[in-house]
């Protein structure tokens, strides 16, 4: 299917005055870029505590993470926005109001792939996902499903930049943003961007997952 019209529609929807909309470094991804983006996301999440708990540290970890992110990218490219950089070093997968849940059609279509990602830990993955979904913000909001920057590009401001167009849009539309933070360090970044922890979720001995909501901030932003 040709996805150009939908991408164009998202581009037109970037809030006017958004500094990041003018930046050449951050842009929307094209579906044909899924390959390098799933590799960047797999590398970004290689040491993630939650995926470590679910996948373990075997030699297949990168390949299994890439399989997982291929599914997430398919959902976000179809129903949301995937922000990336020209070098494809990372991505922010953002879902608009009403689209946060992974649709059953995708779950069914990728059921075998989920099994090959989580293997014997599939019941834990399904249980954790259900616990996350039960607590998910019900009010209209933008959802950051995943944000990842490859290790060699981390700490240079790219992660913040990839989130900026969606945060600006939230502020312009007076809507909250929502995400789950998988470590204390990434939660600190989100706090700097205005997110507040609403609950710390632990499921069946998992590492803590911080559920975080960001109320809309004044728009236009003070410069
Ligand atoms: C979190 C992440 C997307 C931020 O992207 P980035 O380009 O490094 O972010 P920025 O340069 O804009 O901001 C730097 C801040 O990001 C966070 N961060 C940087 N590297 C990180 C890492 N490996 N793990 C977790 N958080 C990290 C820290 O808060 C850092 O600030 P600090 O250096 O003062 O500790 C990126 O580091 C990453 O992909 N980390 C691993 C995967 C992950 O944790 N994803 C988020 C899951 S909720």
Coordinates of N, CA and C and ligand atoms in Angstrom, one line a residue:
X1 N 0.8 -1.2 0.0 CA 0.0 0.0 0.0 C 0.9 1.3 0.0
X2 N 0.5 2.3 -0.8 CA 1.3 3.5 -0.8 C 0.9 4.4 0.4
X3 N 1.9 4.7 1.2 CA 1.6 5.4 2.5 C 1.9 6.9 2.3
X4 N 2.3 7.4 1.1 CA 2.7 8.8 1.0 C 1.6 9.7 1.5
X5 N 0.3 9.5 1.1 CA -0.7 10.5 1.4 C -0.8 10.6 2.9
X6 N -0.8 9.5 3.7 CA -0.9 9.6 5.1 C 0.3 10.4 5.8
X7 N 1.5 10.1 5.2 CA 2.6 10.8 5.8 C 2.5 12.3 5.5
X8 N 2.0 12.7 4.3 CA 1.8 14.1 4.0 C 0.8 14.7 5.0
X9 N -0.2 14.0 5.3 CA -1.2 14.5 6.2 C -0.6 14.8 7.6
X10 N 0.3 13.9 8.1 CA 0.9 14.1 9.4 C 1.9 15.3 9.3
X11 N 2.6 15.4 8.2 CA 3.5 16.6 8.1 C 2.8 17.9 8.1
X12 N 1.6 17.9 7.4 CA 0.9 19.2 7.5 C 0.4 19.5 8.9
X13 N 0.3 18.4 9.7 CA -0.3 18.7 11.0 C 0.7 19.1 12.1
X14 N 2.0 19.3 11.7 CA 3.0 19.7 12.6 C 2.6 21.1 13.1
X15 N 2.6 21.4 14.4 CA 2.1 22.7 14.8 C 3.0 23.8 14.3
X16 N 2.3 24.9 13.9 CA 3.1 26.1 13.4 C 3.9 26.6 14.5
X17 N 5.1 27.0 14.2 CA 6.0 27.7 15.2 C 6.8 26.6 16.0
X18 N 6.6 25.3 15.7 CA 7.4 24.3 16.4 C 8.8 24.4 15.9
X19 N 9.7 24.7 16.8 CA 11.1 24.8 16.4 C 11.6 23.5 15.7
X20 N 11.2 22.4 16.2 CA 11.6 21.1 15.7 C 11.1 20.9 14.3
X21 N 9.9 21.5 14.0 CA 9.4 21.3 12.6 C 10.3 22.0 11.6
X22 N 11.1 23.0 12.1 CA 12.0 23.6 11.1 C 13.3 23.0 11.1
X23 N 13.6 22.1 12.0 CA 14.9 21.4 12.1 C 15.1 20.4 11.0
X24 N 16.2 20.5 10.2 CA 16.4 19.5 9.2 C 16.8 18.1 9.8
X25 N 17.1 18.1 11.0 CA 17.6 16.8 11.6 C 16.5 15.8 11.9
X26 N 15.4 16.3 12.3 CA 14.3 15.4 12.7 C 13.2 15.5 11.7
X27 N 12.7 14.3 11.3 CA 11.7 14.2 10.3 C 10.8 13.0 10.5
X28 N 9.8 12.8 9.7 CA 9.0 11.6 9.8 C 9.6 10.5 9.0
X29 N 9.5 9.3 9.5 CA 10.1 8.1 8.8 C 9.2 7.6 7.7
X30 N 9.8 7.0 6.7 CA 9.0 6.4 5.7 C 9.0 4.8 5.9
X31 N 7.9 4.2 5.6 CA 7.8 2.7 5.8 C 9.1 2.0 5.3
X32 N 9.7 2.4 4.2 CA 10.8 1.6 3.6 C 12.0 1.8 4.6
X33 N 12.0 2.6 5.6 CA 13.1 2.8 6.5 C 13.0 1.9 7.7
X34 N 12.0 1.0 7.8 CA 11.7 0.1 8.9 C 13.0 -0.7 9.2
X35 N 13.7 -1.2 8.2 CA 14.8 -2.1 8.5 C 15.9 -1.4 9.4
X36 N 16.5 -0.2 8.9 CA 17.4 0.4 9.8 C 16.9 0.9 11.1
X37 N 15.6 1.3 11.1 CA 15.0 1.8 12.4 C 14.8 0.6 13.4
X38 N 14.4 -0.5 12.9 CA 14.3 -1.6 13.9 C 15.7 -2.0 14.4
X39 N 16.7 -1.9 13.6 CA 18.1 -2.2 14.1 C 18.5 -1.1 15.1
X40 N 18.2 0.2 14.9 CA 18.6 1.2 15.8 C 17.8 1.0 17.1
X41 N 16.5 0.7 17.0 CA 15.8 0.5 18.3 C 16.2 -0.8 19.0
X42 N 16.6 -1.8 18.3 CA 17.1 -3.0 18.9 C 18.4 -2.7 19.7
X43 N 19.3 -1.9 19.1 CA 20.5 -1.6 19.7 C 20.2 -0.7 20.9
X44 N 19.3 0.3 20.8 CA 19.0 1.2 21.9 C 18.5 0.5 23.1
X45 N 17.6 -0.6 22.9 CA 17.0 -1.3 24.0 C 17.8 -2.5 24.4
X46 N 19.0 -2.7 23.9 CA 19.8 -3.9 24.2 C 20.0 -4.1 25.7
X47 N 20.2 -3.0 26.4 CA 20.4 -3.1 27.9 C 19.2 -2.7 28.7
X48 N 18.1 -2.6 28.1 CA 16.9 -2.1 28.8 C 16.5 -3.1 29.9
X49 N 16.2 -2.6 31.1 CA 15.9 -3.6 32.2 C 14.6 -4.4 31.9
X50 N 13.6 -3.8 31.3 CA 12.3 -4.6 31.1 C 12.6 -5.7 30.0
X51 N 13.2 -5.3 28.9 CA 13.5 -6.3 27.9 C 14.5 -7.3 28.4
X52 N 15.4 -6.9 29.2 CA 16.3 -7.9 29.8 C 15.6 -8.9 30.6
X53 N 14.5 -8.5 31.4 CA 13.7 -9.4 32.2 C 12.9 -10.3 31.3
X54 N 12.4 -9.8 30.1 CA 11.6 -10.6 29.3 C 12.3 -11.4 28.3
X55 N 13.5 -11.0 27.8 CA 14.2 -11.7 26.7 C 15.4 -12.4 27.2
X56 N 16.1 -11.9 28.3 CA 17.3 -12.5 28.7 C 18.5 -11.9 27.9
X57 N 19.6 -12.5 28.1 CA 20.9 -11.9 27.6 C 21.5 -12.8 26.6
X58 N 20.8 -13.8 26.0 CA 21.4 -14.7 25.0 C 21.9 -14.0 23.7
X59 N 22.5 -14.8 22.9 CA 23.1 -14.2 21.6 C 22.0 -13.8 20.7
X60 N 20.8 -14.2 20.8 CA 19.7 -13.9 19.9 C 19.0 -12.6 20.3
X61 N 19.5 -11.9 21.3 CA 18.8 -10.8 21.9 C 18.5 -9.7 20.8
X62 N 19.5 -9.3 20.1 CA 19.4 -8.2 19.1 C 18.3 -8.6 18.1
X63 N 18.4 -9.8 17.6 CA 17.5 -10.2 16.5 C 16.1 -10.3 17.0
X64 N 15.9 -10.7 18.3 CA 14.6 -10.8 18.9 C 14.0 -9.4 19.1
X65 N 14.9 -8.5 19.6 CA 14.4 -7.1 19.8 C 14.0 -6.5 18.4
X66 N 14.7 -6.8 17.4 CA 14.4 -6.2 16.1 C 13.1 -6.8 15.6
X67 N 12.8 -8.0 15.9 CA 11.5 -8.6 15.5 C 10.4 -7.9 16.2
X68 N 10.6 -7.6 17.5 CA 9.6 -6.9 18.3 C 9.4 -5.5 17.7
X69 N 10.4 -4.8 17.4 CA 10.3 -3.4 17.0 C 9.7 -3.3 15.5
X70 N 9.9 -4.4 14.8 CA 9.3 -4.4 13.4 C 7.8 -4.4 13.6
X71 N 7.2 -5.1 14.6 CA 5.8 -5.1 14.8 C 5.3 -3.7 15.3
X72 N 6.1 -3.1 16.2 CA 5.7 -1.8 16.7 C 5.8 -0.7 15.6
X73 N 6.8 -0.8 14.8 CA 7.0 0.1 13.7 C 5.8 0.0 12.7
X74 N 5.4 -1.2 12.4 CA 4.3 -1.4 11.5 C 3.0 -0.7 12.0
X75 N 2.8 -0.8 13.3 CA 1.6 -0.2 13.9 C 1.7 1.3 13.9
X76 N 2.9 1.8 14.3 CA 3.0 3.3 14.3 C 3.1 3.9 13.0
X77 N 3.7 3.3 12.0 CA 3.7 3.8 10.6 C 2.3 3.8 10.0
X78 N 1.5 2.8 10.4 CA 0.2 2.8 9.8 C -0.8 3.7 10.5
X79 N -0.8 3.8 11.8 CA -1.8 4.5 12.6 C -1.3 5.7 13.4
X80 N 0.0 6.0 13.3 CA 0.6 7.1 14.1 C 1.7 7.8 13.3
X81 N 2.7 8.2 14.1 CA 3.9 8.9 13.5 C 5.1 8.3 14.0
X82 N 6.1 8.1 13.1 CA 7.4 7.7 13.6 C 8.4 8.8 13.2
X83 N 8.9 9.5 14.3 CA 9.9 10.5 14.1 C 11.3 10.0 14.1
X84 N 12.1 10.4 13.2 CA 13.5 9.9 13.1 C 14.4 11.1 12.7
X85 N 15.7 10.7 12.5 CA 16.7 11.7 12.1 C 17.2 11.3 10.7
X86 N 17.8 12.2 10.0 CA 18.3 11.8 8.6 C 19.2 10.6 8.7
X87 N 20.0 10.5 9.8 CA 20.9 9.4 9.9 C 20.3 8.1 10.4
X88 N 19.0 8.1 10.7 CA 18.2 7.0 11.2 C 18.8 6.4 12.4
X89 N 19.3 7.3 13.3 CA 20.0 6.8 14.5 C 19.0 6.4 15.6
X90 N 17.8 6.8 15.5 CA 16.8 6.5 16.5 C 15.4 6.8 16.0
X91 N 14.4 6.6 16.9 CA 13.0 6.8 16.5 C 12.2 7.1 17.7
X92 N 11.2 7.9 17.6 CA 10.1 8.1 18.6 C 8.8 7.6 17.9
X93 N 8.2 6.6 18.4 CA 6.9 6.1 17.9 C 5.8 6.7 18.6
X94 N 5.0 7.5 18.0 CA 3.9 8.3 18.6 C 2.6 8.0 18.1
X95 N 1.6 7.8 19.0 CA 0.3 7.4 18.6 C -0.7 8.6 18.9
X96 N -1.6 8.9 18.0 CA -2.5 10.0 18.3 C -3.6 9.5 19.2
X97 N -4.5 10.4 19.7 CA -5.6 10.0 20.6 C -6.4 8.9 20.0
X98 N -6.7 7.9 20.8 CA -7.5 6.8 20.4 C -6.8 5.6 19.8
X99 N -5.5 5.8 19.5 CA -4.8 4.8 18.8 C -3.7 4.1 19.6
X100 N -3.7 4.2 21.0 CA -2.6 3.7 21.8 C -2.5 2.2 21.8
X101 N -3.7 1.6 21.7 CA -3.7 0.1 21.9 C -3.2 -0.6 20.7
X102 N -2.4 -1.6 20.8 CA -2.0 -2.4 19.7 C -3.2 -3.2 19.2
X103 N -3.7 -2.9 17.9 CA -5.0 -3.5 17.5 C -4.9 -5.0 17.4
X104 N -6.1 -5.7 17.7 CA -6.1 -7.1 17.7 C -5.7 -7.7 16.4
X105 N -6.0 -7.0 15.2 CA -5.6 -7.5 13.9 C -4.1 -7.7 13.8
X106 N -3.4 -6.7 14.4 CA -1.9 -6.8 14.4 C -1.4 -7.9 15.3
X107 N -2.1 -8.1 16.5 CA -1.7 -9.1 17.4 C -1.9 -10.5 16.8
X108 N -3.0 -10.6 16.0 CA -3.3 -11.9 15.4 C -2.3 -12.1 14.2
X109 N -2.1 -11.0 13.4 CA -1.2 -11.2 12.3 C 0.2 -11.5 12.7
X110 N 0.6 -11.0 13.9 CA 2.0 -11.2 14.3 C 2.1 -12.1 15.5
X111 N 1.1 -12.9 15.7 CA 1.1 -13.8 16.9 C 2.3 -14.7 17.0
X112 N 2.7 -15.3 15.8 CA 3.8 -16.2 15.8 C 5.1 -15.4 16.0
X113 N 5.2 -14.2 15.6 CA 6.4 -13.4 15.8 C 6.6 -13.0 17.2
X114 N 5.4 -12.7 17.9 CA 5.5 -12.4 19.4 C 6.1 -13.6 20.1
X115 N 5.6 -14.8 19.7 CA 6.1 -16.0 20.3 C 7.6 -16.2 20.1
X116 N 8.1 -15.9 18.9 CA 9.5 -16.1 18.6 C 10.4 -15.0 19.3
X117 N 9.7 -13.9 19.7 CA 10.5 -12.8 20.4 C 10.6 -13.3 21.9
X118 N 9.5 -13.6 22.5 CA 9.5 -13.8 24.0 C 9.6 -15.3 24.4
X119 N 9.4 -16.2 23.5 CA 9.6 -17.7 23.7 C 8.9 -18.1 25.0
X120 N 9.7 -18.7 25.9 CA 9.1 -19.2 27.2 C 8.6 -18.1 28.1
X121 N 9.0 -16.8 27.8 CA 8.5 -15.7 28.6 C 7.3 -15.0 28.1
X122 N 6.7 -15.7 27.0 CA 5.5 -15.1 26.4 C 4.4 -14.8 27.5
X123 N 4.1 -15.7 28.4 CA 3.1 -15.4 29.4 C 3.4 -14.2 30.2
X124 N 4.7 -14.0 30.5 CA 5.1 -12.8 31.3 C 4.9 -11.5 30.4
X125 N 5.2 -11.6 29.1 CA 5.1 -10.5 28.3 C 3.6 -10.1 28.1
X126 N 2.8 -11.1 27.9 CA 1.3 -10.9 27.8 C 0.7 -10.3 29.1
X127 N 1.2 -10.9 30.2 CA 0.7 -10.4 31.5 C 1.1 -9.0 31.8
X128 N 2.3 -8.6 31.4 CA 2.8 -7.3 31.7 C 2.1 -6.3 30.8
X129 N 1.9 -6.7 29.5 CA 1.2 -5.8 28.6 C -0.3 -5.6 29.1
X130 N -0.9 -6.6 29.6 CA -2.3 -6.5 30.1 C -2.3 -5.5 31.3
X131 N -1.3 -5.7 32.2 CA -1.2 -4.8 33.4 C -1.0 -3.4 32.9
X132 N -0.2 -3.2 31.9 CA 0.1 -1.8 31.4 C -1.2 -1.2 30.8
X133 N -1.9 -2.1 30.0 CA -3.1 -1.6 29.3 C -4.2 -1.2 30.3
X134 N -4.3 -2.0 31.4 CA -5.4 -1.7 32.4 C -5.2 -0.3 33.0
X135 N -3.9 0.1 33.2 CA -3.6 1.4 33.8 C -3.5 2.5 32.9
X136 N -3.5 2.2 31.6 CA -3.3 3.3 30.6 C -4.3 4.4 30.7
X137 N -3.7 5.6 30.5 CA -4.6 6.8 30.6 C -5.8 6.7 29.6
X138 N -7.0 6.9 30.1 CA -8.2 6.8 29.3 C -8.6 8.1 28.6
X139 N -8.1 9.2 29.2 CA -8.5 10.5 28.6 C -7.7 10.6 27.2
X140 N -8.2 11.5 26.4 CA -7.6 11.7 25.1 C -6.1 12.2 25.3
X141 N -5.2 11.6 24.6 CA -3.8 12.0 24.8 C -3.0 11.5 23.6
X142 N -1.7 11.9 23.5 CA -0.7 11.4 22.6 C 0.1 10.4 23.4
X143 N 0.4 9.3 22.8 CA 1.2 8.2 23.5 C 2.5 8.0 22.8
X144 N 3.6 8.0 23.6 CA 4.9 7.6 23.1 C 5.0 6.1 23.3
X145 N 4.8 5.3 22.3 CA 4.9 3.9 22.4 C 6.3 3.4 22.6
X146 N 7.2 4.0 22.0 CA 8.7 3.6 22.1 C 9.5 4.8 21.7
X147 N 10.6 5.0 22.4 CA 11.6 6.0 22.0 C 12.9 5.3 22.2
X148 N 13.7 5.4 21.2 CA 15.1 4.8 21.3 C 16.1 5.5 20.4
X149 N 17.3 5.6 20.9 CA 18.4 6.2 20.1 C 19.6 5.2 20.2
X150 N 20.2 4.9 19.1 CA 21.3 3.9 19.1 C 22.4 4.4 20.1
X151 N 23.1 3.5 20.8 CA 24.0 3.9 21.8 C 25.1 4.9 21.3
X152 N 25.6 4.8 20.1 CA 26.6 5.7 19.7 C 26.1 7.1 19.4
X153 N 24.7 7.3 19.4 CA 24.2 8.7 19.2 C 23.5 9.2 20.5
X154 N 23.5 8.4 21.6 CA 22.8 8.9 22.8 C 23.5 10.0 23.5
X155 N 22.8 10.8 24.3 CA 23.3 11.8 25.1 C 23.7 13.1 24.3
X156 N 23.2 13.2 23.1 CA 23.5 14.4 22.3 C 22.3 15.2 21.9
X157 N 21.2 14.9 22.6 CA 20.0 15.7 22.4 C 19.0 15.2 21.4
X158 N 19.3 14.0 20.8 CA 18.5 13.5 19.7 C 17.1 13.0 20.3
X159 N 17.2 12.3 21.4 CA 16.0 11.7 22.0 C 15.0 12.9 22.3
X160 N 15.5 13.9 22.9 CA 14.6 15.1 23.2 C 14.0 15.7 22.0
X161 N 14.9 15.8 20.9 CA 14.4 16.4 19.7 C 13.3 15.5 19.0
X162 N 13.5 14.2 19.1 CA 12.5 13.3 18.4 C 11.1 13.4 19.1
X163 N 11.1 13.8 20.4 CA 9.9 13.9 21.1 C 9.2 15.2 20.9
X164 N 10.0 16.2 20.5 CA 9.5 17.6 20.5 C 8.3 17.9 19.7
X165 N 8.3 17.4 18.4 CA 7.1 17.7 17.6 C 5.8 17.2 18.2
X166 N 5.8 16.0 18.9 CA 4.6 15.5 19.5 C 4.3 16.3 20.7
X167 N 5.3 16.7 21.5 CA 5.0 17.5 22.7 C 4.4 18.9 22.3
X168 N 5.0 19.5 21.3 CA 4.5 20.7 20.8 C 3.0 20.6 20.4
X169 N 2.7 19.5 19.7 CA 1.4 19.3 19.3 C 0.4 19.1 20.5
X170 N 0.9 18.4 21.5 CA 0.1 18.2 22.7 C -0.3 19.6 23.3
X171 N 0.7 20.4 23.3 CA 0.5 21.8 24.0 C -0.4 22.6 23.1
X172 N -0.2 22.5 21.8 CA -1.1 23.3 20.9 C -2.6 22.8 21.0
X173 N -2.8 21.5 21.2 CA -4.1 20.9 21.2 C -4.6 20.8 22.6
X174 N -3.8 21.3 23.6 CA -4.2 21.2 25.0 C -4.5 19.7 25.5
X175 N -3.6 18.8 25.0 CA -3.8 17.4 25.4 C -2.6 16.9 26.2
X176 N -2.7 15.9 27.1 CA -1.6 15.4 27.7 C -0.8 14.4 26.8
X177 N 0.4 14.1 27.3 CA 1.2 13.0 26.6 C 1.4 11.9 27.7
X178 N 1.6 10.7 27.2 CA 1.7 9.6 28.2 C 2.8 8.6 27.7
X179 N 3.5 8.0 28.6 CA 4.4 6.9 28.3 C 4.8 6.1 29.5
X180 N 5.5 5.0 29.2 CA 6.0 4.2 30.3 C 7.5 4.3 30.3
X181 N 8.1 4.6 31.4 CA 9.6 4.7 31.4 C 10.2 3.5 32.1
X182 N 11.2 2.9 31.4 CA 11.7 1.6 31.8 C 12.9 1.7 32.7
X183 N 13.4 2.9 33.0 CA 14.6 3.0 33.9 C 14.6 4.4 34.6
X184 N 15.3 4.5 35.6 CA 15.4 5.7 36.4 C 16.0 6.8 35.5
X185 N 17.0 6.4 34.7 CA 17.7 7.4 33.9 C 16.8 8.0 32.8
X186 N 16.0 7.1 32.1 CA 15.2 7.7 31.0 C 14.0 8.5 31.7
X187 N 13.6 8.0 32.9 CA 12.5 8.8 33.5 C 13.0 10.2 33.9
X188 N 14.3 10.3 34.2 CA 14.8 11.7 34.5 C 14.7 12.6 33.3
X189 N 15.0 12.0 32.1 CA 14.9 12.8 30.9 C 13.4 13.2 30.7
X190 N 12.5 12.3 30.9 CA 11.1 12.6 30.7 C 10.6 13.7 31.7
X191 N 11.1 13.6 32.9 CA 10.7 14.6 33.9 C 11.2 16.0 33.5
X192 N 12.4 16.0 32.9 CA 12.9 17.3 32.4 C 12.0 17.9 31.3
X193 N 11.3 17.0 30.6 CA 10.4 17.4 29.5 C 9.0 17.7 30.0
X194 N 8.8 17.6 31.3 CA 7.5 17.9 31.9 C 6.6 16.8 32.3
X195 N 7.1 15.5 32.1 CA 6.3 14.3 32.6 C 6.4 14.2 34.1
X196 N 5.3 13.6 34.6 CA 5.2 13.3 36.1 C 4.9 11.8 36.2
X197 N 5.5 11.2 37.2 CA 5.2 9.8 37.4 C 3.9 9.7 38.1
X198 N 3.0 8.8 37.6 CA 1.7 8.7 38.2 C 1.6 7.4 39.0
X199 N 2.4 6.4 38.6 CA 2.4 5.1 39.3 C 3.7 4.3 38.9
X200 N 4.1 3.5 39.9 CA 5.3 2.6 39.5 C 4.7 1.2 39.5
X201 N 4.8 0.6 38.3 CA 4.2 -0.7 38.1 C 5.3 -1.8 38.2
X202 N 5.0 -2.8 39.0 CA 5.9 -4.0 39.0 C 5.0 -5.2 38.8
X203 N 5.3 -6.0 37.8 CA 4.5 -7.1 37.5 C 5.3 -8.4 37.6
X204 N 4.8 -9.3 38.5 CA 5.4 -10.6 38.7 C 7.0 -10.6 38.8
X205 N 7.4 -9.6 39.6 CA 8.9 -9.5 39.8 C 9.6 -8.8 38.7
X206 N 8.9 -8.1 37.9 CA 9.6 -7.3 36.8 C 10.4 -6.1 37.5
X207 N 11.3 -5.5 36.7 CA 11.9 -4.2 37.2 C 10.8 -3.2 37.2
X208 N 10.9 -2.1 37.9 CA 9.9 -1.1 38.0 C 9.7 -0.4 36.6
X209 N 8.4 -0.2 36.3 CA 8.0 0.6 35.1 C 7.3 1.8 35.6
X210 N 7.8 3.0 35.2 CA 7.2 4.2 35.7 C 6.2 4.7 34.7
X211 N 4.9 4.8 35.1 CA 3.8 5.3 34.2 C 3.9 6.8 34.3
X212 N 4.0 7.5 33.2 CA 4.3 9.0 33.3 C 3.3 9.7 32.4
X213 N 2.8 10.8 32.9 CA 1.9 11.7 32.2 C 2.4 13.1 32.2
X214 N 2.3 13.8 31.0 CA 2.7 15.2 30.9 C 1.5 16.0 30.6
X215 N 1.1 16.9 31.6 CA 0.0 17.8 31.3 C 0.4 18.8 30.2
X216 N -0.5 19.3 29.4 CA -0.1 20.3 28.4 C 0.5 21.5 29.0
X217 N 1.4 22.1 28.3 CA 2.1 23.3 28.8 C 1.7 24.5 27.9
X218 N 1.9 25.7 28.4 CA 1.5 26.9 27.7 C 2.0 26.9 26.3
X219 N 1.2 27.2 25.3 CA 1.5 27.3 23.9 C 1.1 28.7 23.4
X220 N 1.9 29.4 22.6 CA 3.3 29.0 22.2 C 4.2 29.1 23.3
X221 N 5.3 28.2 23.2 CA 6.3 28.1 24.3 C 7.0 29.5 24.4
X222 N 7.4 29.8 25.6 CA 8.2 31.0 25.8 C 9.6 30.7 25.2
X223 N 10.2 31.6 24.5 CA 11.5 31.3 23.9 C 12.7 31.7 24.9
Ligands
LIG1 C1 16.2 7.4 26.5 C2 16.8 7.8 25.1 C3 15.7 7.6 24.0 C4 17.1 9.3 25.1 O1 17.8 9.7 23.9 P1 19.1 10.6 23.9 O2 19.4 11.0 22.6 O3 20.2 9.8 24.7 O4 18.5 11.7 24.9 P2 19.0 13.2 25.1 O5 20.4 13.4 24.6 O6 18.0 14.1 24.6 O7 19.0 13.3 26.7 C5 19.9 12.7 27.5 C6 19.2 12.0 28.6 O8 18.6 10.8 28.1 C7 18.7 9.8 29.1 N1 19.6 8.7 28.7 C8 20.7 8.8 27.9 N2 21.2 7.6 27.7 C9 20.4 6.7 28.3 C10 20.4 5.3 28.3 N3 21.3 4.5 27.8 N4 19.4 4.7 29.0 C11 18.4 5.4 29.6 N5 18.4 6.8 29.5 C12 19.4 7.4 28.9 C13 19.4 10.5 30.4 O9 18.3 11.0 31.2 C14 20.2 11.5 29.7 O10 20.5 12.6 30.6 P3 21.9 12.4 31.4 O11 23.0 12.3 30.4 O12 21.9 13.7 32.2 O13 21.7 11.2 32.3 C15 18.0 7.0 24.7 O14 19.1 7.3 25.6 C16 17.8 5.5 24.6 O15 17.4 5.0 23.6 N6 18.1 4.8 25.7 C17 18.0 3.4 25.8 C18 16.5 2.9 25.5 C19 15.6 3.6 26.4 O16 15.8 3.7 27.6 N7 14.4 4.0 25.8 C20 13.3 4.6 26.5 C21 12.4 3.6 27.0 S1 11.1 4.3 28.0

